[in-house]
Amino acid sequence: MALNKLNFMEYIGDMEAIDSDIMDRVLDYTAEYDYQQFTGRDVQSALAKEQLSPDDYAAILSPAAMPYLEEMAQKAKIETRKHFGNSVYMFTPLYIANYCENHCIYCGFNCKNKIRRGKLTLEEVEVEMKAIAATGLKEVLILTGESRLKSGVDYIGEAVNLATEYFSTIGIEIYPLNSEEYAYLRQCGADFVSIYQETYNINKYEQVHLRGPKRIYPYRFHAQERALLGGMRGVAFGCLLGLDDYRKDAYATGLHAFLIQQKYPHAEISFSTPRLRPYINNADNRPHDVRERQLLQVILAYRLFMPYAGITISTRERAVFRDNVIGLAATKISAGVCVGVGGHMTDEKGDEQFDISDSRSVHEVHQMIISRGLQPVYTDYIRV
Amino acid sequence: MIDQLIIGGHAFQSRLILGSGKFSLKIIKAVVENGGAEMVTLALRRANLGGQENILDHVPKGLTLLPNTSGARNAGEAVRIARLAREIGCGDFVKVEVIRDSKYLLPDNYETIKATEILAKEGFIVMPYMYPDLNVARSLVNAGAAAVMPLAAPIGSNKGLCTKDFIQILVDEISLPIIVDAGIGRPSQACEAMEMGVAAIMCNTAIATAGDVALMSKAFKQAIEAGRAAYLAGLGRVINNRAEASSPLTGFLEDDHGIE
């Protein structure tokens, strides 16, 4: 599909357009966000508040906040404990396919990459799920590459249906859908939808999404809202930190989530914080902008701005970093992770999307959580 | 006379109800013992039946379980969760919690009344968590609630008795036990609520997030007992220091001049 000649801001085909001003508001606010104008005083004043406004959030994401990282961490820990107590939720991802129709220049799954492609049969999906359930996990995140053709909504729905036999919570991280398709997957048993905008900068977005339906920016942007209209319980937000100016992207991500929560107060909101790893043939990428210190600033800023939101910490990060951010700001951690297609029990049928830095088993992560005086939580939802 | 808390015909000596959602499970036993609690809440959605870290494996035997319907977004979901709790052997008590707000976690009073009515008819001992509103409390009484559980402040906020005056109205007007649930941050606040005539305190975050959890549990026990004793004893009058002498407003009464 050669879609790269299309206007990336206009819907194509059957893409559903919804009535929402959230994208315009996020883009307007983000365009005006000049993080260099904030001072230490702005940061201090934000940290003194009980509830942070979007302007306060802008301040604590600014370079002026870097000397206040420790204060931010102290406050974040209190907020995390207030809202989540000692709980740390555990889950694992299950990649059921990695076919992709998009050409995103930063991604290991992109359609131009010569990698092993594969898709699990439903029998294989069940074998994988059994193996995951045997580790004690009750929450699974089902992932596919972005190909409607190879991994259609019906196939995903059947996988979700199977998952209800083994898991109490089922998340999906797939290509964006129309609201009635989300409603169908909700009916099948899915609870959560994760969609990452990658970058909120529309110019950069156009440059790095060369072809495929993902090129259409607004359709991706409004996915969380369509998921909630389809009846999903919660939605996750994220940008690929380092793909563009990470401060502006993190600001837009937080604001996006904030406005969705205002419009849909029942929705459970969560953040993921993937960082871009260095990749070849693209001199323009900025993976080195976001070191651990910067990543922690973003994670703490999410926590302080939306203290009730979940934060998931990726296996892309090293174990020591993950261990220290749970209980401090992060509330959910993956364990026993395979990022290839299958691999929990069946042989991997497709290559990995990225390399992980933390390959610990469910048991090892469980023990680590306990050793930090925290409580591993396997289930937090009951399907009724 | 023995001072007991009676809920749905069941008598309790302790007036501390322990929440359990924010604890490390291995310390629950010590917290229960130090607090002298006889009733512990249980979020059914957290009960990992047959799995690891199942709260039901950690709650000491002999306690009354108070399963809650957390996670429910409407009356229908709350009712189904309550039925499930009964099926797995959690007893007839249920704390109805219906929340459609992920930011403040404030209860939806309307849906709560509906769920209370259905569950009370099914024989549950229903303890609804609610925003302190007198009309709603009256409706809950009519719906068959066994107690009314107003919030003092948003869950987990530790802000104390933000809704104090409205809780006092419920204490004064509602004949069921009024149990303050959510927002109590320190033992002194629990004590103050008990002095007001509140029947019991439900506490989770303030104990779960303390430096020494078991010791804080004991502190709450003592504060609640002190507050209860003060309420039973009857508080003395408070002298208004700002009262000013002025010309009497009742000097015109004939009686005072000795005229029959």
XYZ file of C-alpha atoms in Angstrom:
644
model
C 0.000 0.000 0.000
C 1.725 3.152 -1.154
C 0.035 5.602 1.122
C 2.895 7.999 1.537
C 1.586 10.354 -1.091
C -1.596 10.802 0.892
C -2.222 13.670 3.211
C -1.269 12.147 6.557
C -3.793 14.364 8.371
C -6.793 13.065 6.440
C -8.751 9.899 7.079
C -8.788 7.184 4.438
C -11.054 4.253 3.693
C -13.370 3.156 6.480
C -11.576 5.024 9.224
C -14.144 6.350 11.660
C -14.079 10.081 12.393
C -15.394 11.079 15.808
C -16.461 14.424 17.146
C -13.625 15.516 19.404
C -11.582 18.644 19.951
C -8.933 16.932 22.052
C -6.357 16.621 19.278
C -6.571 20.305 18.383
C -6.220 21.274 22.023
C -3.209 19.033 22.573
C -1.515 20.292 19.422
C -2.219 23.938 20.279
C -0.945 23.646 23.846
C 2.109 21.679 22.783
C 2.986 24.177 20.072
C 3.039 26.884 22.725
C 5.050 24.830 25.206
C 8.439 26.516 25.499
C 10.154 24.565 28.249
C 13.144 26.905 28.327
C 11.057 29.672 29.868
C 10.535 27.862 33.168
C 12.667 28.591 36.200
C 13.449 26.820 39.454
C 10.793 28.975 41.102
C 8.124 27.597 38.790
C 9.229 24.087 39.657
C 9.218 24.810 43.388
C 5.786 26.331 43.164
C 4.478 23.310 41.220
C 5.939 20.894 43.751
C 4.304 22.788 46.612
C 0.856 22.159 45.157
C -1.449 19.337 45.998
C -2.853 19.108 42.507
C -0.786 20.122 39.517
C -2.251 22.108 36.641
C -1.099 21.574 33.050
C 1.204 24.587 33.533
C 2.728 23.004 36.626
C 3.194 19.826 34.643
C 4.972 21.834 31.954
C 7.312 23.228 34.624
C 8.302 19.888 36.121
C 9.048 18.514 32.655
C 11.343 21.441 31.858
C 15.157 21.495 32.134
C 14.704 23.766 35.170
C 13.283 20.756 37.028
C 16.384 18.595 36.642
C 17.988 19.847 39.897
C 14.730 19.005 41.675
C 14.620 15.366 40.633
C 15.094 14.133 44.192
C 12.262 16.351 45.502
C 10.077 15.127 42.667
C 10.886 11.539 43.579
C 10.068 12.113 47.251
C 6.701 13.614 46.391
C 6.003 10.954 43.760
C 6.596 8.166 46.227
C 4.050 9.651 48.636
C 1.476 10.019 45.836
C 2.070 6.505 44.560
C 1.577 5.045 48.019
C -1.521 7.143 48.623
C -3.186 5.873 45.481
C -1.756 2.378 45.103
C -0.450 1.465 48.554
C 2.154 -1.278 48.275
C 0.629 -2.824 45.178
C 2.664 -3.604 42.083
C 0.709 -5.238 39.277
C 2.300 -7.962 37.181
C 1.629 -8.984 33.593
C 3.319 -10.285 30.494
C 2.972 -9.503 26.801
C 2.105 -12.167 24.259
C 2.970 -11.422 20.653
C 0.623 -13.470 18.494
C 1.731 -12.013 15.136
C 4.302 -9.613 13.748
C 3.102 -8.905 10.223
C 3.018 -5.199 9.555
C 1.779 -2.956 6.768
C 3.493 0.147 8.003
C 6.856 1.565 7.203
C 7.931 3.313 10.393
C 11.609 3.950 10.068
C 12.421 3.431 13.758
C 10.651 0.095 14.272
C 12.015 -3.456 14.102
C 8.689 -4.745 12.782
C 8.443 -2.306 9.871
C 7.339 -3.804 6.604
C 10.651 -3.069 4.867
C 12.690 -4.943 7.443
C 13.708 -8.400 6.381
C 12.751 -10.226 9.546
C 11.074 -13.521 10.165
C 7.331 -12.935 10.072
C 4.829 -15.157 11.707
C 1.430 -15.573 13.228
C 0.342 -18.103 15.799
C -2.513 -20.415 15.027
C -5.263 -20.344 17.649
C -4.019 -23.699 18.904
C -0.587 -22.180 19.361
C -2.090 -19.116 21.034
C -3.730 -21.397 23.568
C -0.513 -23.331 24.202
C 1.253 -20.037 24.851
C -1.506 -18.823 27.152
C -1.444 -22.034 29.143
C 2.298 -21.666 29.591
C 1.902 -18.057 30.756
C -0.958 -18.933 33.099
C 1.198 -21.703 34.602
C 3.588 -19.011 35.852
C 0.728 -17.638 37.966
C 0.070 -14.514 35.896
C -3.552 -13.370 35.540
C -3.028 -10.418 33.228
C -1.889 -10.677 29.639
C -1.251 -8.070 26.966
C -1.963 -9.405 23.482
C 0.098 -7.804 20.735
C 0.202 -7.998 16.981
C 2.070 -6.100 14.333
C -0.145 -3.669 12.500
C -1.658 -5.706 9.707
C -5.402 -5.924 9.301
C -4.802 -8.262 6.392
C -2.724 -10.867 8.220
C -4.046 -10.454 11.751
C -7.618 -9.277 11.368
C -9.991 -8.158 14.096
C -11.744 -11.548 14.045
C -8.470 -13.365 14.656
C -7.620 -11.013 17.519
C -11.136 -11.446 18.907
C -10.719 -15.208 18.952
C -7.384 -14.889 20.717
C -8.979 -12.569 23.298
C -11.803 -15.050 23.751
C -9.309 -17.792 24.446
C -7.514 -15.546 26.911
C -10.652 -15.167 29.024
C -10.236 -18.830 29.951
C -6.872 -18.140 31.559
C -6.679 -14.485 32.563
C -8.748 -12.004 34.556
C -7.424 -8.958 32.703
C -6.690 -8.754 28.996
C -5.011 -5.813 27.335
C -4.558 -5.361 23.625
C -1.805 -3.517 21.820
C -2.764 -3.708 18.180
C -3.460 -1.343 15.280
C -6.110 1.349 15.892
C -9.709 0.320 15.291
C -13.119 1.881 14.837
C -15.315 2.095 17.920
C -17.593 -0.783 16.917
C -14.533 -3.000 16.456
C -13.370 -2.055 19.942
C -16.867 -2.869 21.178
C -16.549 -6.299 19.550
C -13.199 -6.964 21.263
C -14.644 -5.721 24.539
C -17.404 -8.244 24.102
C -14.776 -10.912 23.490
C -13.225 -10.016 26.850
C -10.619 -7.300 26.273
C -10.353 -4.618 28.968
C -7.533 -2.302 28.070
C -6.275 -0.685 24.896
C -2.714 0.558 24.544
C -1.946 2.854 21.654
C 1.164 4.943 21.457
C 1.288 8.031 19.316
C 5.096 7.626 19.050
C 5.541 11.375 18.490
C 2.949 14.111 18.791
C 4.970 16.401 16.526
C 2.997 16.220 13.307
C 5.966 17.072 11.079
C 8.161 14.429 12.615
C 5.263 11.984 12.561
C 4.941 12.432 8.816
C 8.677 11.997 8.280
C 8.969 8.714 10.183
C 5.733 7.046 9.113
C 6.371 6.654 5.437
C 3.621 4.308 4.429
C 0.775 2.214 5.748
C -2.388 3.205 7.614
C -0.339 4.279 10.613
C 0.667 7.309 8.569
C -2.764 8.805 9.263
C -2.053 10.848 12.388
C -5.554 11.773 13.605
C -6.878 8.226 13.307
C -4.158 7.043 15.653
C -4.604 10.033 17.959
C -8.279 9.414 18.511
C -7.910 5.662 19.115
C -8.182 5.906 22.903
C -11.382 7.853 22.602
C -12.856 5.341 20.148
C -11.814 2.521 22.490
C -13.683 4.158 25.365
C -16.691 4.768 23.133
C -16.523 1.049 22.371
C -16.811 0.325 26.091
C -13.210 -0.427 27.032
C -12.409 -0.039 30.711
C -9.093 1.702 30.330
C -6.628 3.144 27.877
C -2.862 3.550 27.882
C -0.882 6.428 26.451
C 2.731 6.782 25.477
C 5.219 8.311 23.131
C 8.478 6.819 21.990
C 10.805 9.006 24.007
C 13.749 10.170 21.938
C 12.038 9.905 18.575
C 11.566 13.661 18.637
C 11.924 16.328 21.340
C 11.080 14.139 24.321
C 9.995 16.975 26.600
C 7.385 18.180 24.137
C 6.251 14.636 23.407
C 5.926 13.795 27.092
C 4.029 17.048 27.651
C 1.613 16.199 24.838
C 1.191 12.626 26.114
C 0.284 13.808 29.611
C -2.072 16.435 28.281
C -3.742 13.927 25.961
C -4.383 11.578 28.891
C -5.532 14.461 31.109
C -8.116 15.663 28.585
C -9.383 12.134 27.950
C -9.817 11.638 31.700
C -11.765 14.888 31.947
C -14.078 13.831 29.143
C -14.386 10.187 30.277
C -14.040 10.319 34.084
C -14.710 6.591 34.481
C -11.793 5.592 32.266
C -8.748 4.056 33.841
C -5.705 5.837 32.556
C -2.189 4.537 32.301
C 1.127 5.489 30.795
C 3.944 3.545 29.237
C 7.354 5.082 28.839
C 9.261 3.399 26.021
C 12.585 4.943 25.077
C 13.999 4.793 21.613
C 17.069 2.654 21.320
C 19.691 3.744 18.779
C 18.899 2.560 15.263
C 20.837 2.722 12.049
C 20.528 4.840 8.909
C 18.805 7.743 10.534
C 21.167 10.496 11.595
C 18.243 12.577 12.738
C 17.119 10.355 15.573
C 17.799 11.467 19.123
C 18.014 8.326 21.234
C 20.801 9.775 23.345
C 18.649 12.648 24.549
C 16.811 10.391 26.928
C 19.154 8.871 29.436
C 17.927 7.327 32.667
C 17.829 10.676 34.421
C 15.618 12.175 31.733
C 13.448 9.072 31.600
C 12.937 9.246 35.343
C 11.975 12.905 35.072
C 9.239 11.986 32.612
C 7.994 9.097 34.751
C 7.895 11.288 37.868
C 6.156 14.074 35.968
C 3.431 11.663 34.824
C 2.984 10.505 38.421
C 2.785 14.013 39.885
C 0.473 15.336 37.196
C -1.915 12.375 37.276
C -1.312 10.620 40.602
C -4.155 8.175 40.025
C -2.850 6.889 36.680
C -1.062 3.582 36.287
C 2.493 3.619 34.966
C 4.041 0.572 33.317
C 7.775 0.107 33.260
C 9.176 -1.537 30.151
C 11.570 -4.488 29.905
C 13.617 -2.268 27.637
C 15.009 -0.828 30.848
C 17.634 -2.572 32.920
C 16.607 -4.489 36.007
C 18.058 -2.050 38.535
C 16.160 0.862 37.023
C 12.904 -1.092 36.970
C 13.327 -2.292 40.533
C 13.798 1.245 41.762
C 10.916 2.891 39.949
C 8.260 0.447 41.140
C 6.718 1.764 44.308
C 8.293 5.134 43.536
C 6.162 5.956 40.499
C 5.580 2.868 38.375
C 2.734 0.560 39.335
C 2.934 -2.197 36.777
C 5.809 -4.386 35.675
C 6.116 -7.086 33.047
C 7.842 -10.356 33.790
C 8.789 -13.498 31.907
C 8.804 -11.481 28.722
C 9.230 -12.795 25.157
C 9.016 -10.141 22.436
C 9.185 -12.565 19.533
C 6.026 -14.206 18.197
C 5.315 -17.024 20.619
C 8.296 -18.294 22.579
C 6.687 -19.000 25.940
C 6.126 -22.633 24.988
C 6.015 -22.865 21.212
C 9.094 -22.100 19.113
C 9.284 -18.481 18.102
C 7.605 -18.006 14.728
C 8.760 -14.464 14.218
C 11.594 -12.182 15.250
C 11.561 -9.718 18.121
C 10.435 -6.107 17.845
C 13.271 -4.910 20.081
C 15.805 -6.287 22.534
C 14.833 -6.505 26.157
C 17.145 -5.606 29.012
C 15.373 -7.503 31.758
C 14.770 -11.163 31.089
C 13.782 -12.200 34.613
C 11.081 -14.792 35.111
C 7.758 -14.183 36.824
C 9.094 -15.851 39.954
C 12.227 -13.692 39.992
C 10.255 -10.480 39.553
C 7.804 -11.631 42.223
C 10.656 -12.186 44.673
C 12.180 -8.821 43.819
C 8.875 -7.033 44.519
C 8.532 -8.775 47.885
C 12.148 -7.990 48.774
C 11.418 -4.299 48.308
C 8.579 -4.449 50.835
C 5.968 -4.213 48.092
C 3.059 -6.474 47.221
C 2.899 -8.326 43.897
C -0.679 -8.178 42.608
C -1.764 -10.755 40.063
C -5.384 -9.825 39.663
C -7.226 -6.572 40.101
C -10.350 -7.117 38.068
C -13.267 -9.417 38.123
C -15.234 -10.036 34.960
C -18.933 -9.924 35.819
C -23.480 -2.540 79.977
C -21.377 -3.976 77.190
C -20.784 -1.473 74.419
C -21.105 -3.383 71.177
C -21.294 -2.457 67.539
C -24.304 -4.195 66.014
C -24.453 -4.545 62.250
C -27.211 -6.602 60.701
C -27.778 -8.420 63.958
C -24.095 -9.308 64.394
C -22.247 -7.956 67.398
C -18.674 -6.683 67.322
C -16.469 -5.490 70.174
C -14.028 -3.708 67.886
C -14.904 -0.500 66.116
C -11.946 -0.591 63.755
C -12.697 -2.118 60.360
C -9.539 -2.775 58.461
C -9.209 -2.173 54.732
C -6.790 -4.557 53.080
C -6.204 -3.269 49.570
C -2.966 -1.430 50.152
C -1.074 -3.767 52.441
C 1.701 -6.215 51.916
C -0.180 -9.417 52.622
C 2.435 -10.929 54.891
C 1.872 -8.228 57.519
C -1.926 -8.357 57.565
C -1.998 -10.757 60.495
C 0.113 -8.453 62.674
C -1.998 -5.450 61.674
C -5.234 -7.238 62.553
C -3.880 -8.368 65.896
C -2.461 -4.993 66.871
C -5.619 -3.189 65.839
C -7.911 -5.730 67.447
C -9.991 -5.686 64.273
C -12.793 -8.212 63.914
C -13.795 -7.263 60.404
C -11.533 -6.955 57.350
C -12.545 -5.794 53.913
C -11.668 -7.804 50.887
C -11.676 -6.588 47.301
C -13.001 -9.569 45.443
C -11.186 -8.472 42.304
C -7.930 -8.910 44.208
C -8.727 -12.381 45.485
C -6.419 -14.539 43.410
C -8.345 -17.715 44.125
C -6.095 -20.730 43.955
C -3.221 -18.515 42.833
C -0.275 -16.727 44.329
C -0.633 -13.943 46.897
C -4.310 -14.647 47.485
C -5.494 -12.345 50.239
C -7.851 -15.034 51.542
C -4.797 -17.094 52.512
C -3.501 -14.251 54.661
C -6.558 -13.084 56.572
C -6.554 -14.705 60.032
C -9.311 -17.241 60.642
C -12.287 -16.192 62.734
C -12.531 -12.682 61.325
C -15.642 -11.422 59.624
C -14.927 -10.783 55.950
C -16.416 -7.699 54.406
C -16.097 -8.271 50.665
C -16.422 -5.080 48.672
C -17.620 -4.515 45.147
C -14.710 -2.318 44.083
C -14.309 -2.254 40.350
C -18.078 -1.997 39.860
C -19.160 0.881 37.625
C -22.872 0.441 38.110
C -25.431 -1.285 40.310
C -25.608 -4.353 38.084
C -21.875 -5.013 38.321
C -21.909 -4.451 42.088
C -24.724 -6.957 42.482
C -22.920 -9.575 40.402
C -19.667 -9.120 42.347
C -21.548 -9.445 45.653
C -23.208 -12.673 44.529
C -19.822 -14.044 43.487
C -18.383 -13.179 46.899
C -21.158 -15.108 48.577
C -20.642 -18.065 46.230
C -16.974 -18.389 47.152
C -17.839 -18.430 50.824
C -17.205 -14.858 51.951
C -20.456 -14.742 53.917
C -23.412 -12.377 53.744
C -21.724 -9.101 54.508
C -21.020 -6.863 51.546
C -19.678 -3.356 51.237
C -21.265 -1.792 48.192
C -18.831 0.376 46.316
C -19.844 1.804 42.954
C -17.336 4.175 41.419
C -17.369 5.795 38.016
C -14.629 8.305 38.607
C -11.021 7.232 38.234
C -9.567 10.513 39.512
C -11.155 11.035 42.929
C -12.783 7.622 43.291
C -15.940 9.263 44.604
C -18.903 6.909 44.998
C -21.935 7.095 42.745
C -24.731 7.469 45.295
C -27.560 6.792 42.854
C -26.188 3.441 41.657
C -25.263 2.605 45.252
C -28.880 2.927 46.369
C -30.024 0.680 43.521
C -27.446 -2.020 44.355
C -28.252 -1.806 48.066
C -31.927 -2.398 47.440
C -31.336 -5.467 45.275
C -28.753 -7.022 47.603
C -30.717 -6.367 50.788
C -33.682 -8.178 49.239
C -31.379 -11.120 48.538
C -30.486 -11.340 52.210
C -27.106 -9.625 52.173
C -26.004 -7.461 55.083
C -25.330 -4.387 53.010
C -22.917 -1.669 54.058
C -22.905 0.978 51.340
C -19.977 3.369 50.822
C -21.410 6.784 50.025
C -20.900 10.501 49.741
C -22.497 11.962 52.902
C -25.861 13.232 51.764
C -28.820 12.991 54.130
C -31.394 12.230 51.460
C -29.249 9.444 50.079
C -28.683 8.064 53.561
C -32.441 7.978 54.128
C -32.901 6.174 50.814
C -30.245 3.654 51.841
C -32.105 3.019 55.079
C -35.295 2.449 53.101
C -33.413 0.203 50.680
C -32.446 -2.090 53.529
C -28.865 -1.097 54.362
C -27.406 -2.420 57.612
C -25.057 0.534 58.090
C -24.154 3.686 56.192
C -20.528 4.381 55.302
C -19.907 8.022 54.415
C -16.501 9.178 53.247
C -14.539 11.681 55.294
C -12.358 12.624 52.318
C -11.382 11.006 49.010
C -9.964 7.470 49.309
C -6.271 7.414 50.078
C -6.067 11.165 50.623
C -5.424 10.961 54.401
C -7.067 14.383 54.610
C -9.239 13.668 57.603
C -12.757 14.824 58.330
C -13.354 17.101 55.344
C -17.063 16.253 55.405
C -17.358 16.519 59.188
C -20.541 18.580 59.404
C -22.382 16.348 56.968
C -21.302 13.204 58.758
C -22.614 14.766 61.980
C -25.980 15.242 60.288
C -26.046 11.551 59.397
C -25.096 10.608 62.955
C -27.911 12.789 64.276
C -30.599 11.755 61.809
C -29.940 8.151 60.787
C -30.652 5.340 63.187
C -28.252 2.862 61.536
C -24.571 2.714 62.494
C -22.636 5.436 60.666
C -19.178 4.148 59.782
C -16.641 6.595 58.452
C -14.934 5.082 55.456
C -12.084 6.691 53.485
C -10.003 9.756 54.105
C -9.047 9.256 57.756
C -5.321 9.969 57.832
C -4.333 9.845 61.490
C -5.527 8.408 64.780
C -6.545 11.823 66.126
C -9.019 12.180 63.259
C -10.451 8.753 63.980
C -10.790 9.771 67.608
C -12.575 12.981 66.637
C -15.041 11.104 64.458
C -15.774 8.657 67.268
C -16.351 11.549 69.678
C -19.003 12.779 67.246
C -20.943 9.566 67.668
C -19.727 7.692 64.627
C -20.136 3.949 65.229
C -16.880 2.719 63.680
C -13.962 3.682 61.479
C -12.776 1.952 58.362
C -9.108 2.488 57.749
C -6.665 1.334 55.096
C -4.174 3.783 53.615
C -3.298 5.556 56.856
C -2.154 2.277 58.374
C -0.823 0.612 55.216
C 1.478 3.520 54.399
C 2.771 4.170 57.929
C 6.433 3.648 58.775
C 5.589 0.985 61.349
C 2.355 -0.525 60.176
C 1.632 -2.717 63.202
C 2.264 0.135 65.626
C 0.005 2.457 63.653
C -2.710 -0.152 63.764
C -2.434 -0.168 67.556
C -2.539 3.628 67.612
C -5.802 3.591 65.668
C -7.275 1.020 68.021
C -6.475 3.197 71.015
C -7.709 6.392 69.348
C -10.991 4.780 68.374
C -11.488 3.433 71.878
C -10.707 6.833 73.389
C -13.130 8.576 71.045
C -15.849 6.065 71.773
C -15.357 6.423 75.527
C -15.527 10.202 75.215
C -18.756 9.962 73.240
C -20.318 7.648 75.813
C -19.102 9.810 78.671
C -20.609 12.913 77.101
C -18.343 15.770 76.244
C -18.254 18.717 78.599
C -19.474 22.135 77.566
C -17.158 24.365 75.591
C -16.821 27.881 76.894
C -16.920 30.467 74.179
C -14.048 32.787 75.033
C -15.247 35.366 72.594
C -18.583 35.873 74.372
C -19.011 39.484 75.294
C -21.069 40.959 78.128
C -23.892 43.053 76.796
C -27.243 44.358 77.916
C -29.493 41.408 78.738
C -32.023 40.616 76.036
C -34.365 38.890 78.444
C -34.602 41.648 81.067
C -38.122 42.509 79.980
C -39.587 39.301 81.393
C -42.053 40.044 84.219
C -41.074 36.888 86.159
C -37.664 38.293 86.917
C -39.274 41.219 88.735
C -41.267 38.994 91.077
C -44.682 39.824 89.653
C -47.031 36.837 89.502
